Every structure is written in structure tokens, then in C-alpha cells.
Short mmCIF file of N, CA, C and O in Angstrom, two decimals:
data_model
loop_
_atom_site.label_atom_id
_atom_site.label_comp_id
_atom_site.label_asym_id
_atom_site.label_seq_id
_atom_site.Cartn_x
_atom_site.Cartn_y
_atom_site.Cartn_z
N UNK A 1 -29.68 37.37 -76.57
CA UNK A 1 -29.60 36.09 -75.90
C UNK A 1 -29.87 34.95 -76.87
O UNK A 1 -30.67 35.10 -77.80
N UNK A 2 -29.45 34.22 -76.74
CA UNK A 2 -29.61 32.54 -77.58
C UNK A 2 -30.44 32.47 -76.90
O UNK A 2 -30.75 32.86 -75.77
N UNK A 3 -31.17 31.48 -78.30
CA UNK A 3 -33.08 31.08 -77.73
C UNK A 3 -33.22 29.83 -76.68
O UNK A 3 -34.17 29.71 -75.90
N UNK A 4 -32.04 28.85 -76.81
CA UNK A 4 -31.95 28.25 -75.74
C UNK A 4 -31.97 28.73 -74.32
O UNK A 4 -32.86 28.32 -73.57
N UNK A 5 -30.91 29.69 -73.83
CA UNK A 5 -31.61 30.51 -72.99
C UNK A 5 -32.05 31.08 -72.72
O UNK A 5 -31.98 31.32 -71.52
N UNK A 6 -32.93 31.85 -73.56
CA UNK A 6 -34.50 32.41 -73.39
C UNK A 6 -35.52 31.06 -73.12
O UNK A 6 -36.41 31.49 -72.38
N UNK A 7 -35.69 30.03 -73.32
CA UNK A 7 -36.40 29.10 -73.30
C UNK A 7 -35.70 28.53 -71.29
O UNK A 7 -36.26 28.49 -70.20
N UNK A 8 -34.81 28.31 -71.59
CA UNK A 8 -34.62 27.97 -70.09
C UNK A 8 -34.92 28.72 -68.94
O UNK A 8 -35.14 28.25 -67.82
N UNK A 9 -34.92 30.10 -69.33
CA UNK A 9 -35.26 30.99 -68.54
C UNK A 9 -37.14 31.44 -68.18
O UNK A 9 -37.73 32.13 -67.35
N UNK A 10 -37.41 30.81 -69.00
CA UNK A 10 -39.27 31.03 -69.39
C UNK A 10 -39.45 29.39 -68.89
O UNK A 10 -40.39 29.06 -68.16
N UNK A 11 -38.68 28.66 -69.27
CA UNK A 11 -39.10 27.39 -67.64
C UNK A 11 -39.13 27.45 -66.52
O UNK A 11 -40.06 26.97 -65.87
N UNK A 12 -37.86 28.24 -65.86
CA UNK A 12 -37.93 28.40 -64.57
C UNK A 12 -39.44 29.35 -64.27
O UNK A 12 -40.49 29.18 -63.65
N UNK A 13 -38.99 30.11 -64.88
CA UNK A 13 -40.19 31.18 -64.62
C UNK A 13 -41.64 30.28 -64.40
O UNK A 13 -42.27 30.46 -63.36
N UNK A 14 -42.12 29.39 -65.33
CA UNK A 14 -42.95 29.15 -65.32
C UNK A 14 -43.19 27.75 -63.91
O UNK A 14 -44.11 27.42 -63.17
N UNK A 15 -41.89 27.32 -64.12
CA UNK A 15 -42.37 26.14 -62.87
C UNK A 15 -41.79 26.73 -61.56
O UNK A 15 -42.02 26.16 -60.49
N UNK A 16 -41.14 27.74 -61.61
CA UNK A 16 -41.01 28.26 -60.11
C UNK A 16 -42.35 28.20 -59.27
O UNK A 16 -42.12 27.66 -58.19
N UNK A 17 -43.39 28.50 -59.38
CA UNK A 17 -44.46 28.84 -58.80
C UNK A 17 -45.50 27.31 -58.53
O UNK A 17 -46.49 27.23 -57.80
N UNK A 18 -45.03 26.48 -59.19
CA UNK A 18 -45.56 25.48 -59.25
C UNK A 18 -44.87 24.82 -57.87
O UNK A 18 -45.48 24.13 -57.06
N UNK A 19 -43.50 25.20 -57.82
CA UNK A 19 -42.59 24.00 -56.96
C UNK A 19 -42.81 24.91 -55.83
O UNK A 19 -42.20 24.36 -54.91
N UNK A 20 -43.34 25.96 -55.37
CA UNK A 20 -43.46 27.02 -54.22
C UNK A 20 -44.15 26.42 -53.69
O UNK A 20 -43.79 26.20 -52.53
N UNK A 21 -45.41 25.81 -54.07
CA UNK A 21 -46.80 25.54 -53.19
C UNK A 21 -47.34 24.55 -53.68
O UNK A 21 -46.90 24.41 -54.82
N UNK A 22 -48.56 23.25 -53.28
CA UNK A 22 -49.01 22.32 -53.91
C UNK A 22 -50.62 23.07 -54.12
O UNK A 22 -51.13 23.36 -53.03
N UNK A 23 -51.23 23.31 -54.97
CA UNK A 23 -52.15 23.84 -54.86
C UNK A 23 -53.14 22.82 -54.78
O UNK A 23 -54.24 23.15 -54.32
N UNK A 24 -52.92 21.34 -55.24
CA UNK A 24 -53.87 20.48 -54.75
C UNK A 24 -54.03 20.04 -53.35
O UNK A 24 -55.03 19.51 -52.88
N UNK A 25 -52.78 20.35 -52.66
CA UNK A 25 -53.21 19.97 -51.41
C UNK A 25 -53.77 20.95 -50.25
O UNK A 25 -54.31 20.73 -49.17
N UNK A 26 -53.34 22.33 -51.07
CA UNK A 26 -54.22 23.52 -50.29
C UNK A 26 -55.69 23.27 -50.50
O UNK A 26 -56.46 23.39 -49.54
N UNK A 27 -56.05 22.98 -51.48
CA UNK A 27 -57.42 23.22 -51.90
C UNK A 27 -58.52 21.67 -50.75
O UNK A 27 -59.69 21.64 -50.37
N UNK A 28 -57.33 20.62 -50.57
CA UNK A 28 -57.52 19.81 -49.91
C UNK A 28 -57.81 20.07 -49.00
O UNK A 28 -58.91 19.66 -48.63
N UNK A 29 -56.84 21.09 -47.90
CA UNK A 29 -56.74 21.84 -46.55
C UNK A 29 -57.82 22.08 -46.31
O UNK A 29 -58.52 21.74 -45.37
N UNK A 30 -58.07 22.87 -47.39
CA UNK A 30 -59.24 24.06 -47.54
C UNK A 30 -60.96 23.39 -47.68
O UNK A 30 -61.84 23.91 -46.99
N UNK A 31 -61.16 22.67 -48.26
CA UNK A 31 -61.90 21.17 -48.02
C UNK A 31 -62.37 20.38 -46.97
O UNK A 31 -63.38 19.68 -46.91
N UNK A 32 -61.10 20.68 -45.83
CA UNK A 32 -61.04 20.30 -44.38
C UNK A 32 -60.01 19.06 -43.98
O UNK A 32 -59.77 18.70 -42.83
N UNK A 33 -59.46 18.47 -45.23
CA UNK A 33 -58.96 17.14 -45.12
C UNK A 33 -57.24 17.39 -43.85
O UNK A 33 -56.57 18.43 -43.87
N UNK A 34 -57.08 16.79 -43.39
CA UNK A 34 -55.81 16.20 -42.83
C UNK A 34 -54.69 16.33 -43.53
O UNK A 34 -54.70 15.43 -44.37
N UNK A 35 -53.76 16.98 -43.63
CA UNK A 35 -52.68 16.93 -45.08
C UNK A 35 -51.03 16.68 -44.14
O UNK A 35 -50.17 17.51 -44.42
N UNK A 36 -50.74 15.84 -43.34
CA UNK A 36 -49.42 15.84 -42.67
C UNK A 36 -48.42 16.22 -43.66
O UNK A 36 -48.66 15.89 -44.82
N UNK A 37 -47.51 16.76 -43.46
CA UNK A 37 -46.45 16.88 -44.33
C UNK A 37 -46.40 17.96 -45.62
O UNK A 37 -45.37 18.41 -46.12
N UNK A 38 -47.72 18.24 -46.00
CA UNK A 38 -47.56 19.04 -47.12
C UNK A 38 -47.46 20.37 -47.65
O UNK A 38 -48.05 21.15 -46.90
N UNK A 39 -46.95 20.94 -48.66
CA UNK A 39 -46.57 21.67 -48.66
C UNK A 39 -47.87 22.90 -49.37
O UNK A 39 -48.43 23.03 -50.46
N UNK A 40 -47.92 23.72 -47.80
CA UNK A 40 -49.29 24.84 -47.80
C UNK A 40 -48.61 26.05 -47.99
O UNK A 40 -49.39 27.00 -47.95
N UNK A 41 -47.11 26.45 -48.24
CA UNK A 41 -46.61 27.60 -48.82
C UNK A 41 -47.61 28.59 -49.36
O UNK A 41 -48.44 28.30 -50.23
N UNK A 42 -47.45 30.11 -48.62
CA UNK A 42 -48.74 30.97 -48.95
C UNK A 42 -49.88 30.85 -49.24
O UNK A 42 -50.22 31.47 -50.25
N UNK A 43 -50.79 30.15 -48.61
CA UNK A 43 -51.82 29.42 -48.44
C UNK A 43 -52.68 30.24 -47.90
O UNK A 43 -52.42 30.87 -46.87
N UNK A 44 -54.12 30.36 -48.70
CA UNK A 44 -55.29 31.04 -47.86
C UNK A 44 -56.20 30.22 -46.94
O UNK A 44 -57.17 29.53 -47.23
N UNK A 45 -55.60 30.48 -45.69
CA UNK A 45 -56.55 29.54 -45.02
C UNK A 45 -57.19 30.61 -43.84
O UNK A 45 -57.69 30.01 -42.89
N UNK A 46 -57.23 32.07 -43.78
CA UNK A 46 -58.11 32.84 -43.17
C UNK A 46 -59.09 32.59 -43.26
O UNK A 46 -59.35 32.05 -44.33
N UNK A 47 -60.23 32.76 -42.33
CA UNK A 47 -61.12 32.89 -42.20
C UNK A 47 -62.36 31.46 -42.11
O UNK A 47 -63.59 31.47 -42.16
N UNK A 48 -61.43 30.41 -41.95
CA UNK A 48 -61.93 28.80 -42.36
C UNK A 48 -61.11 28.18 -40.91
O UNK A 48 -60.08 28.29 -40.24
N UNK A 49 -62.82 27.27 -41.07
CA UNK A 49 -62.61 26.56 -39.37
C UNK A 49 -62.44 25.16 -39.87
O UNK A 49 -63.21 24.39 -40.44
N UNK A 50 -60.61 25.03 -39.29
CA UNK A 50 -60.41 23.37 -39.57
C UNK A 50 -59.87 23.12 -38.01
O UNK A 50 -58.75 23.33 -37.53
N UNK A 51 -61.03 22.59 -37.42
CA UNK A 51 -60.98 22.23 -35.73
C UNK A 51 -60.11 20.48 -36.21
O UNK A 51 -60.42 19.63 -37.04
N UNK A 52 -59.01 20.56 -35.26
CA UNK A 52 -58.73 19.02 -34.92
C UNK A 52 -58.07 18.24 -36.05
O UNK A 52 -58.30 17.03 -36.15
N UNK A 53 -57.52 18.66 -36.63
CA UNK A 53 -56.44 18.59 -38.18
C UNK A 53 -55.12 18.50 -37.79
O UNK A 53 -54.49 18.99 -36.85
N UNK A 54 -54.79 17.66 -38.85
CA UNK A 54 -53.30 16.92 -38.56
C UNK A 54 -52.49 17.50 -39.64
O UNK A 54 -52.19 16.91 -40.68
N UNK A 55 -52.23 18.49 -39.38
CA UNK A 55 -51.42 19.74 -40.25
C UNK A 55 -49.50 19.55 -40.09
O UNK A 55 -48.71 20.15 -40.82
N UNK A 56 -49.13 18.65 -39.06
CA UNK A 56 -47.67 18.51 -38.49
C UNK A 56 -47.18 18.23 -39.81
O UNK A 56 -47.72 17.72 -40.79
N UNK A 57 -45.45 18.94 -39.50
CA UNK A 57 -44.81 18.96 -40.31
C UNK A 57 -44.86 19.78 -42.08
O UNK A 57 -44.09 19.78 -43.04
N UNK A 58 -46.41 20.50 -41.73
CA UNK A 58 -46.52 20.99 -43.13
C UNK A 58 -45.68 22.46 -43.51
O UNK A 58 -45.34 23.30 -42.67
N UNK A 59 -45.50 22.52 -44.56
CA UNK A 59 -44.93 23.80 -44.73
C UNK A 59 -45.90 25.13 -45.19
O UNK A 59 -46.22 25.54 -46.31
N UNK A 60 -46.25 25.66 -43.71
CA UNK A 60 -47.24 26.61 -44.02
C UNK A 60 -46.67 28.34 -43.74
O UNK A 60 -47.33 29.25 -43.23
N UNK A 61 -45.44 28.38 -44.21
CA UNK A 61 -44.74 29.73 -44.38
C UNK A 61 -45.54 30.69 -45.13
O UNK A 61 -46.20 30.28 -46.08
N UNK A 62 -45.55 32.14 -44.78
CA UNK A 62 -46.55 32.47 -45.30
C UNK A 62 -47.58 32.42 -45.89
O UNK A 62 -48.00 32.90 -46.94
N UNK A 63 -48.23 31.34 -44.60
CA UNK A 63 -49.66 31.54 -45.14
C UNK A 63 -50.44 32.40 -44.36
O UNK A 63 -50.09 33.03 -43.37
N UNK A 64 -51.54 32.36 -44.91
CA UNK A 64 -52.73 33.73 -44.55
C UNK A 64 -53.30 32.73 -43.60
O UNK A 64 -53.77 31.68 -44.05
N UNK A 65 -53.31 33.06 -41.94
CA UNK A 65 -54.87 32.47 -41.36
C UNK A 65 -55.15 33.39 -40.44
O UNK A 65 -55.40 32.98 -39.30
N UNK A 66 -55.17 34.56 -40.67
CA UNK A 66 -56.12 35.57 -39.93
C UNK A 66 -57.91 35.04 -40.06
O UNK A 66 -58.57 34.61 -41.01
N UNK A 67 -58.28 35.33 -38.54
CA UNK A 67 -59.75 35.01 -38.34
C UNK A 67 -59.95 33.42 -37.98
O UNK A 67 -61.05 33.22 -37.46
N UNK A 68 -59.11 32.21 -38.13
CA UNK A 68 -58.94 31.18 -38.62
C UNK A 68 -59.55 30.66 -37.55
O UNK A 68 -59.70 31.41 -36.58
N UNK A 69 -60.02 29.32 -37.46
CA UNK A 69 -60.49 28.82 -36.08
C UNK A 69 -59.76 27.47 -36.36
O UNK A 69 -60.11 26.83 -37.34
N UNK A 70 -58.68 26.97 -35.49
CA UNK A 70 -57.50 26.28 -35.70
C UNK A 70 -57.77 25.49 -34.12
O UNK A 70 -56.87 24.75 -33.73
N UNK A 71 -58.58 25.61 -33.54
CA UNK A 71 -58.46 24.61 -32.57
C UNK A 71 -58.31 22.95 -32.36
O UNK A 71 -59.09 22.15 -32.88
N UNK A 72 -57.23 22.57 -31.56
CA UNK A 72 -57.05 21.42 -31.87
C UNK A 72 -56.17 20.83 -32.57
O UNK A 72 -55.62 19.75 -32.40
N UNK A 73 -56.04 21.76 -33.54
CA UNK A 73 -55.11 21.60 -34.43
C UNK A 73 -53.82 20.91 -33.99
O UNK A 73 -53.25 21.19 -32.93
N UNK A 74 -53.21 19.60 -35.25
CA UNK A 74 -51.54 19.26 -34.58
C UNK A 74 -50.85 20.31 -35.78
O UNK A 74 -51.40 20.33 -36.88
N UNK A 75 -49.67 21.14 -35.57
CA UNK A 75 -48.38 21.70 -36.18
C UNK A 75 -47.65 21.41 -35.92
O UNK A 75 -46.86 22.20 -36.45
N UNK A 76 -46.94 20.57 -35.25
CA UNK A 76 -45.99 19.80 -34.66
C UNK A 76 -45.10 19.71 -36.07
O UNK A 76 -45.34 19.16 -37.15
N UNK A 77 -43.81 20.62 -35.51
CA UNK A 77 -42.94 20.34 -36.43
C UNK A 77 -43.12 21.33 -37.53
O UNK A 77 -42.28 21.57 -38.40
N UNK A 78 -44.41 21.94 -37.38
CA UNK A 78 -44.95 22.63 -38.90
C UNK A 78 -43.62 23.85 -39.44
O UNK A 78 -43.07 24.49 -38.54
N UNK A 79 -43.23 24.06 -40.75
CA UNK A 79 -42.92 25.79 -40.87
C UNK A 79 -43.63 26.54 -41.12
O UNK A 79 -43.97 26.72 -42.29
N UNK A 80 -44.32 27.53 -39.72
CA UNK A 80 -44.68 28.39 -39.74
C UNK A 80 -44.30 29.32 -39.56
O UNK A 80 -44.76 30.07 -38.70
N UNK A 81 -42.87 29.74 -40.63
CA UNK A 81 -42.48 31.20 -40.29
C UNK A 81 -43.03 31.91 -41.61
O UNK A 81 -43.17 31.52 -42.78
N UNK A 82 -43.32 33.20 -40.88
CA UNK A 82 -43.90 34.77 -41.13
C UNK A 82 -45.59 34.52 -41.61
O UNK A 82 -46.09 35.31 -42.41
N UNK A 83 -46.56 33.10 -40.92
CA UNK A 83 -47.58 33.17 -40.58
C UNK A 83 -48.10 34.60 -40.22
O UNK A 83 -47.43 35.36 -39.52
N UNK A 84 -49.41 34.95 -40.78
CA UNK A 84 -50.15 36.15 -40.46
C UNK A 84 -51.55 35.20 -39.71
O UNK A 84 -52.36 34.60 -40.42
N UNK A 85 -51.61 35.22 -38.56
CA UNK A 85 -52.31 34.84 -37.83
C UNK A 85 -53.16 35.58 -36.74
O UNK A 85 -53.45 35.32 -35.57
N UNK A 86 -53.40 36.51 -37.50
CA UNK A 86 -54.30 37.15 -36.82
C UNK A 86 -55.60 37.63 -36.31
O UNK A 86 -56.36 38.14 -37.14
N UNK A 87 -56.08 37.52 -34.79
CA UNK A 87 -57.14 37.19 -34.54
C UNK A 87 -57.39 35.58 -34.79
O UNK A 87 -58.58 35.28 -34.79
N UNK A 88 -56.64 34.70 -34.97
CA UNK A 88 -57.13 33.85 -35.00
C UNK A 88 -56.87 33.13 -33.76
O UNK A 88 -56.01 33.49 -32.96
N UNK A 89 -58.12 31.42 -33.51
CA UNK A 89 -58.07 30.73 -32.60
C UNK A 89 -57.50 29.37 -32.82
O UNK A 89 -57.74 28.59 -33.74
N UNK A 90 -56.40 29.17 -31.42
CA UNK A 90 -55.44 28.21 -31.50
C UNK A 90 -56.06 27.58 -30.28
O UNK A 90 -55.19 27.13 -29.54
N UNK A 91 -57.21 27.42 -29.88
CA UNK A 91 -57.04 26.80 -28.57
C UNK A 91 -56.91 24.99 -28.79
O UNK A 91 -57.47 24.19 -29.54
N UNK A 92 -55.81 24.87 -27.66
CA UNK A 92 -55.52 23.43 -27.10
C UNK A 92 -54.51 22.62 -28.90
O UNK A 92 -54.41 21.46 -29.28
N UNK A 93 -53.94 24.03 -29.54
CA UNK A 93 -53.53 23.49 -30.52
C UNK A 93 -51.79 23.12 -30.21
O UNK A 93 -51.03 23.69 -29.43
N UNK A 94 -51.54 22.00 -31.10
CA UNK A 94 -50.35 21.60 -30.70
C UNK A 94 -49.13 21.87 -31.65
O UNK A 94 -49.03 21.16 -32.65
N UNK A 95 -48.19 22.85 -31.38
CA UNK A 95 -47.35 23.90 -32.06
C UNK A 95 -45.90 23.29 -31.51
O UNK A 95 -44.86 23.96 -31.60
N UNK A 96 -45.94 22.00 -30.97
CA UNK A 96 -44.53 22.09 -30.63
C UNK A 96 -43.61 21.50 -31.39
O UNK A 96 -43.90 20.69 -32.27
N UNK A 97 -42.37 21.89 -31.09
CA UNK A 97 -41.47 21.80 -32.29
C UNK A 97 -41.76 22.89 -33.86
O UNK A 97 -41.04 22.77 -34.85
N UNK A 98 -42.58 23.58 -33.82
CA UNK A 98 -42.99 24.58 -35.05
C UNK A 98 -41.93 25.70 -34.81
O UNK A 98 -41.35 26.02 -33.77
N UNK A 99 -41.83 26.33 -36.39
CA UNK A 99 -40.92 27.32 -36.55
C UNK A 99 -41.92 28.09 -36.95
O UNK A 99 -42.80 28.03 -37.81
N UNK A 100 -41.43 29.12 -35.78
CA UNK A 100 -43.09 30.39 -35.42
C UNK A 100 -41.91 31.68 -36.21
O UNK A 100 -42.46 32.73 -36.53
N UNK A 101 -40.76 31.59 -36.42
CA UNK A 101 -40.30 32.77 -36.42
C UNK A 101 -40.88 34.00 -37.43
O UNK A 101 -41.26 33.77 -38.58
N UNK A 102 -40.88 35.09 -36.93
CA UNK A 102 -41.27 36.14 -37.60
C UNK A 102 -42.92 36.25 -37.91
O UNK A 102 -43.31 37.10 -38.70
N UNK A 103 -43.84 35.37 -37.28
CA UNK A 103 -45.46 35.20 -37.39
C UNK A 103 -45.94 35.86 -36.80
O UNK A 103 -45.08 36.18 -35.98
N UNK A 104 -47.13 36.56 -36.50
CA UNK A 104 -48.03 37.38 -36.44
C UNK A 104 -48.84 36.51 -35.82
O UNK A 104 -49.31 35.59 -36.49
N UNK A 105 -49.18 36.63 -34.34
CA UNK A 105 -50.74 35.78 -33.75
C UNK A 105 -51.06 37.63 -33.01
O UNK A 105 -50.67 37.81 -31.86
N UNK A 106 -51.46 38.35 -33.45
CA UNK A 106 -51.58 39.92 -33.00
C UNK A 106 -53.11 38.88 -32.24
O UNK A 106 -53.39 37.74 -32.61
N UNK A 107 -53.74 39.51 -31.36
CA UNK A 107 -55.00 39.29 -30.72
C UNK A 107 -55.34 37.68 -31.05
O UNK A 107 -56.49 37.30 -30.83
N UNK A 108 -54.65 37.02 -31.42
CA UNK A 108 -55.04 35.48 -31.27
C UNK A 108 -55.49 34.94 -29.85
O UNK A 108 -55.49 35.43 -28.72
N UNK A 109 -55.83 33.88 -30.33
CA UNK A 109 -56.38 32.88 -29.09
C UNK A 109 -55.69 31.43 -28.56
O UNK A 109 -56.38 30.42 -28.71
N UNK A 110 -54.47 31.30 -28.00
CA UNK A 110 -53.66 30.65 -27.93
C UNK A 110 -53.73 29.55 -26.29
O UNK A 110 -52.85 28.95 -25.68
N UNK A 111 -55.30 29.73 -26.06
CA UNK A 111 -55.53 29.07 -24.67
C UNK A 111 -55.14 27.68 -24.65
O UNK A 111 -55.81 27.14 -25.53
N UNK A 112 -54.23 26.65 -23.96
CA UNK A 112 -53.49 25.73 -24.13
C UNK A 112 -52.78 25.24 -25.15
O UNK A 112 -52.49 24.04 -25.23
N UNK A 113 -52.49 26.00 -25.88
CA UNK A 113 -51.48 25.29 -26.72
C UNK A 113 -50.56 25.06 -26.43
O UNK A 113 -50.17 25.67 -25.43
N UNK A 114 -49.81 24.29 -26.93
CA UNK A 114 -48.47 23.43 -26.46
C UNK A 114 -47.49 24.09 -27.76
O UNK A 114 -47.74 24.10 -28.97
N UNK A 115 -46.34 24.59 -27.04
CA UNK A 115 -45.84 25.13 -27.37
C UNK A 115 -43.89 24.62 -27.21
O UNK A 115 -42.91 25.12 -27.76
N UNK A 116 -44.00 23.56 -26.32
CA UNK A 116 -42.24 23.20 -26.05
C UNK A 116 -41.89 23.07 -27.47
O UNK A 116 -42.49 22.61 -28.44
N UNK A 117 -40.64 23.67 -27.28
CA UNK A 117 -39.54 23.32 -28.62
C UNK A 117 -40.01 24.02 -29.78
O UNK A 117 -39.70 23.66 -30.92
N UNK A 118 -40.97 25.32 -29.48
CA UNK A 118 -41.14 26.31 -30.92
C UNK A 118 -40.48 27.42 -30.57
O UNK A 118 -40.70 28.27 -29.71
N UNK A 119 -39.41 27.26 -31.59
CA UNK A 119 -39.28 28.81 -32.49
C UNK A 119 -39.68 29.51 -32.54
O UNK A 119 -40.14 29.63 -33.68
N UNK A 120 -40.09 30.96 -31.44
CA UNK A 120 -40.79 32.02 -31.26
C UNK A 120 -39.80 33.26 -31.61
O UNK A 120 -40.31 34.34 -31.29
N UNK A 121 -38.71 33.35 -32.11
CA UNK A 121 -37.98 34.51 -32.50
C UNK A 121 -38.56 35.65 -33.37
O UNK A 121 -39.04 35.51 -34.49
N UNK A 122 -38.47 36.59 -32.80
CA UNK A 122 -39.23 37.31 -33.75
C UNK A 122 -40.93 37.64 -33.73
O UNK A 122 -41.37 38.69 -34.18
N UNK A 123 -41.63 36.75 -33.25
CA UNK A 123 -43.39 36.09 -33.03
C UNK A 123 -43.86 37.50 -32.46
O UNK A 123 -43.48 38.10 -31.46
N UNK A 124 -44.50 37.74 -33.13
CA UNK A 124 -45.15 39.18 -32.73
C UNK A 124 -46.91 38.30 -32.36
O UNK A 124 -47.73 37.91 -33.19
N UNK A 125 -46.98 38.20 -30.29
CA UNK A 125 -47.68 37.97 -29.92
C UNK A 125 -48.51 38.77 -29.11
O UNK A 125 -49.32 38.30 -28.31
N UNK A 126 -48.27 40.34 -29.36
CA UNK A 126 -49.04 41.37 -28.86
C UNK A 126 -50.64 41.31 -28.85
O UNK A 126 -51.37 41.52 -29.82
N UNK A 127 -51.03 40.99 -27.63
CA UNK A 127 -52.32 41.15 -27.33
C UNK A 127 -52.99 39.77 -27.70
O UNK A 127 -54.06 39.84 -28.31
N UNK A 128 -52.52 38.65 -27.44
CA UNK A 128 -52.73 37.46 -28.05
C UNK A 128 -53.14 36.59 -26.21
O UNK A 128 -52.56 36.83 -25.16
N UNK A 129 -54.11 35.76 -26.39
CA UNK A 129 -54.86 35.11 -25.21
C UNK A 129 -53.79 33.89 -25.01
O UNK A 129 -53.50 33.15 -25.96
N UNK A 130 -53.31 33.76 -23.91
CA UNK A 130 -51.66 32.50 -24.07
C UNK A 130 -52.40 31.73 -22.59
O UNK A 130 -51.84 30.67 -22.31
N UNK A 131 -53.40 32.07 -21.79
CA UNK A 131 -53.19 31.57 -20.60
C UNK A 131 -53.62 30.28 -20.61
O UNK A 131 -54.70 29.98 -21.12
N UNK A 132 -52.75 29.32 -19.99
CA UNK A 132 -52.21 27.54 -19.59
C UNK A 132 -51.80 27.11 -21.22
O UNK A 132 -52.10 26.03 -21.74
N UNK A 133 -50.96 28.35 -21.97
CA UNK A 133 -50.18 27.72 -23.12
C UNK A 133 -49.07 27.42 -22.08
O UNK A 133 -48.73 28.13 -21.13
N UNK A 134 -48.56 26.16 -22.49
CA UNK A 134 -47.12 24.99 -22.41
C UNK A 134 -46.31 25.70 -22.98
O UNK A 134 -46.34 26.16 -24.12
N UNK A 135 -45.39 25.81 -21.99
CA UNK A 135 -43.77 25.83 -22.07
C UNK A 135 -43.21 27.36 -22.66
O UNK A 135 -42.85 28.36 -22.04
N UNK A 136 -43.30 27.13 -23.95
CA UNK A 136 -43.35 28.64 -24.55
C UNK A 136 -43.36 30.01 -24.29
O UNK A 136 -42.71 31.01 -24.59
N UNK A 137 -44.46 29.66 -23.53
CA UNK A 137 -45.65 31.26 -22.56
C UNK A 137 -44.73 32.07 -22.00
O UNK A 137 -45.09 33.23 -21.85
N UNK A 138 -43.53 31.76 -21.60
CA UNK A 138 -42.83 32.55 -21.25
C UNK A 138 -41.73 33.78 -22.15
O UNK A 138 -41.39 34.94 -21.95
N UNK A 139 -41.50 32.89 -23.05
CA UNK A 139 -40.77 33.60 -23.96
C UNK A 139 -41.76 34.49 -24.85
O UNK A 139 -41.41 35.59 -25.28
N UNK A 140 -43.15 33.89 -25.13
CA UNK A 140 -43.66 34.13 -26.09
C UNK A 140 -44.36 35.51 -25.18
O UNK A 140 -45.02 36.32 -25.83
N UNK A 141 -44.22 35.67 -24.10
CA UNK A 141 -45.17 36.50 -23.01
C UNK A 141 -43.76 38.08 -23.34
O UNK A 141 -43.81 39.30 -23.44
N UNK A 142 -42.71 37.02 -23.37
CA UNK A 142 -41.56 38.41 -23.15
C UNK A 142 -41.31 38.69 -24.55
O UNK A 142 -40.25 39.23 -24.87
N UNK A 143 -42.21 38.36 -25.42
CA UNK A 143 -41.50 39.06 -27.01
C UNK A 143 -42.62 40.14 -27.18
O UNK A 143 -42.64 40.87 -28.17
N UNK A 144 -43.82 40.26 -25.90
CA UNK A 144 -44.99 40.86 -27.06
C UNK A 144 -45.14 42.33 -26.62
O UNK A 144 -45.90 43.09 -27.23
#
């Protein structure tokens, strides 16, 4: 190979991973701060209680929030597809308009969340607490 493209090829490589995820604004998340819009791509946010956070519109595609205590929470709009959300608590969180496809809420806690206009295709909600979740509950009741 010409060293030019060996060199172009060891860029991508190297900033691919950079342009995947913002790691300053995870670490922000993770901190507790408010992050609308940003991009939480494979993000560890298991096991961390961010009650009442304005998370809408972020791109949180595979991220980790098993155990998570997410109440309150806005996702409005969020991408949350192939979320591992398990065991975690969503109560009174607001998911509508979110792309749930292919996510994992296995034994979650989903007591009022608002749910019109999400993307549940795929949503593996087996054994997950949904009662006076909005709109959704129905589909999300017949996928699990």
C-alpha cells in the first residue's frame, strides 16, 4: 500500500471512535447535568440515579442503563435503540416520540411513562412494571 493510504486509513481508525460518542458530555450525564441533544452513544449510565433530566433528543443507542433510576426523566425524541435497560426505573418518565427499537427494559419500572409516538418494535418488555404508562402500553404489553 502507498503510505498515503496507510496514513488515511490510521485516521479514520483513529477518529472513528471519537465521532461515535462525546465523551465529554457522557461524563457530564454522568455528573448529573441536563445534556438535551447530545450525543451519549454507548454510554455507561447503569447503575446511576439521574431523577428529572432533560436527556430529549439525545442519542443514547446503545447505552448501558441497567439498575438505572431514570425517573422523571424527559427522552422525548431520544435514540434509544438497542438500550439495555434493565431492571431499571422509568417512573413518570417521558419517552415520547423515542426510538425504543430493539431495547431491553426486561423487569423495568415503567409506572407512568408517557409513551405516545415511541418506537417499540422489537422492545423486549418482558416482565417490566407499565401500569398508567400512556399510550404505548398497549403495544408495548403485546410485544412482551
Amino acid at each position: 500500500m502507498k503510505p498515503a493510504v496507510l496514513i488515511a486509513a490510521a485516521a479514520l481508525l483513529v477518529a472513528g471512535p471519537a465521532a461515535a460518542q462525546n465523551a465529554s458530555q457522557i461524563a457530564s450525564v454522568r455528573g448529573g447535568a441536563n445534556c438535551a441533544g447530545c450525543n451519549l452513544f454507548q454510554a455507561e449510565l447503569g447503575n446511576l440515579t439521574l431523577k428529572n433530566k432533560n436527556l430529549s433528543r439525545a442519542r443514547l443507542r446503545q447505552a448501558e442503563m441497567s439498575t438505572a433510576i431514570m425517573n422523571g426523566t424527559n427522552f422525548s425524541g431520544a435514540d434509544m435503540r438497542d438500550v439495555n435497560a434493565y431492571g431499571a426505573l422509568f417512573t413518570n418518565a417521558n419517552l415520547t416520540g423515542a426510538d425504543l427499537t430493539n431495547a431491553t427494559f426486561v423487569g423495568a419500572y415503567l409506572q407512568g411513562a408517557r409513551l405516545v409516538g415511541a418506537n417499540c418494535a422489537g422492545t423486549n418488555f418482558a416482565g417490566a412494571e407499565m401500569d398508567r404508562a400512556r399510550e404505548a402500553e398497549s403495544k408495548a404489553k403485546a410485544l412482551k
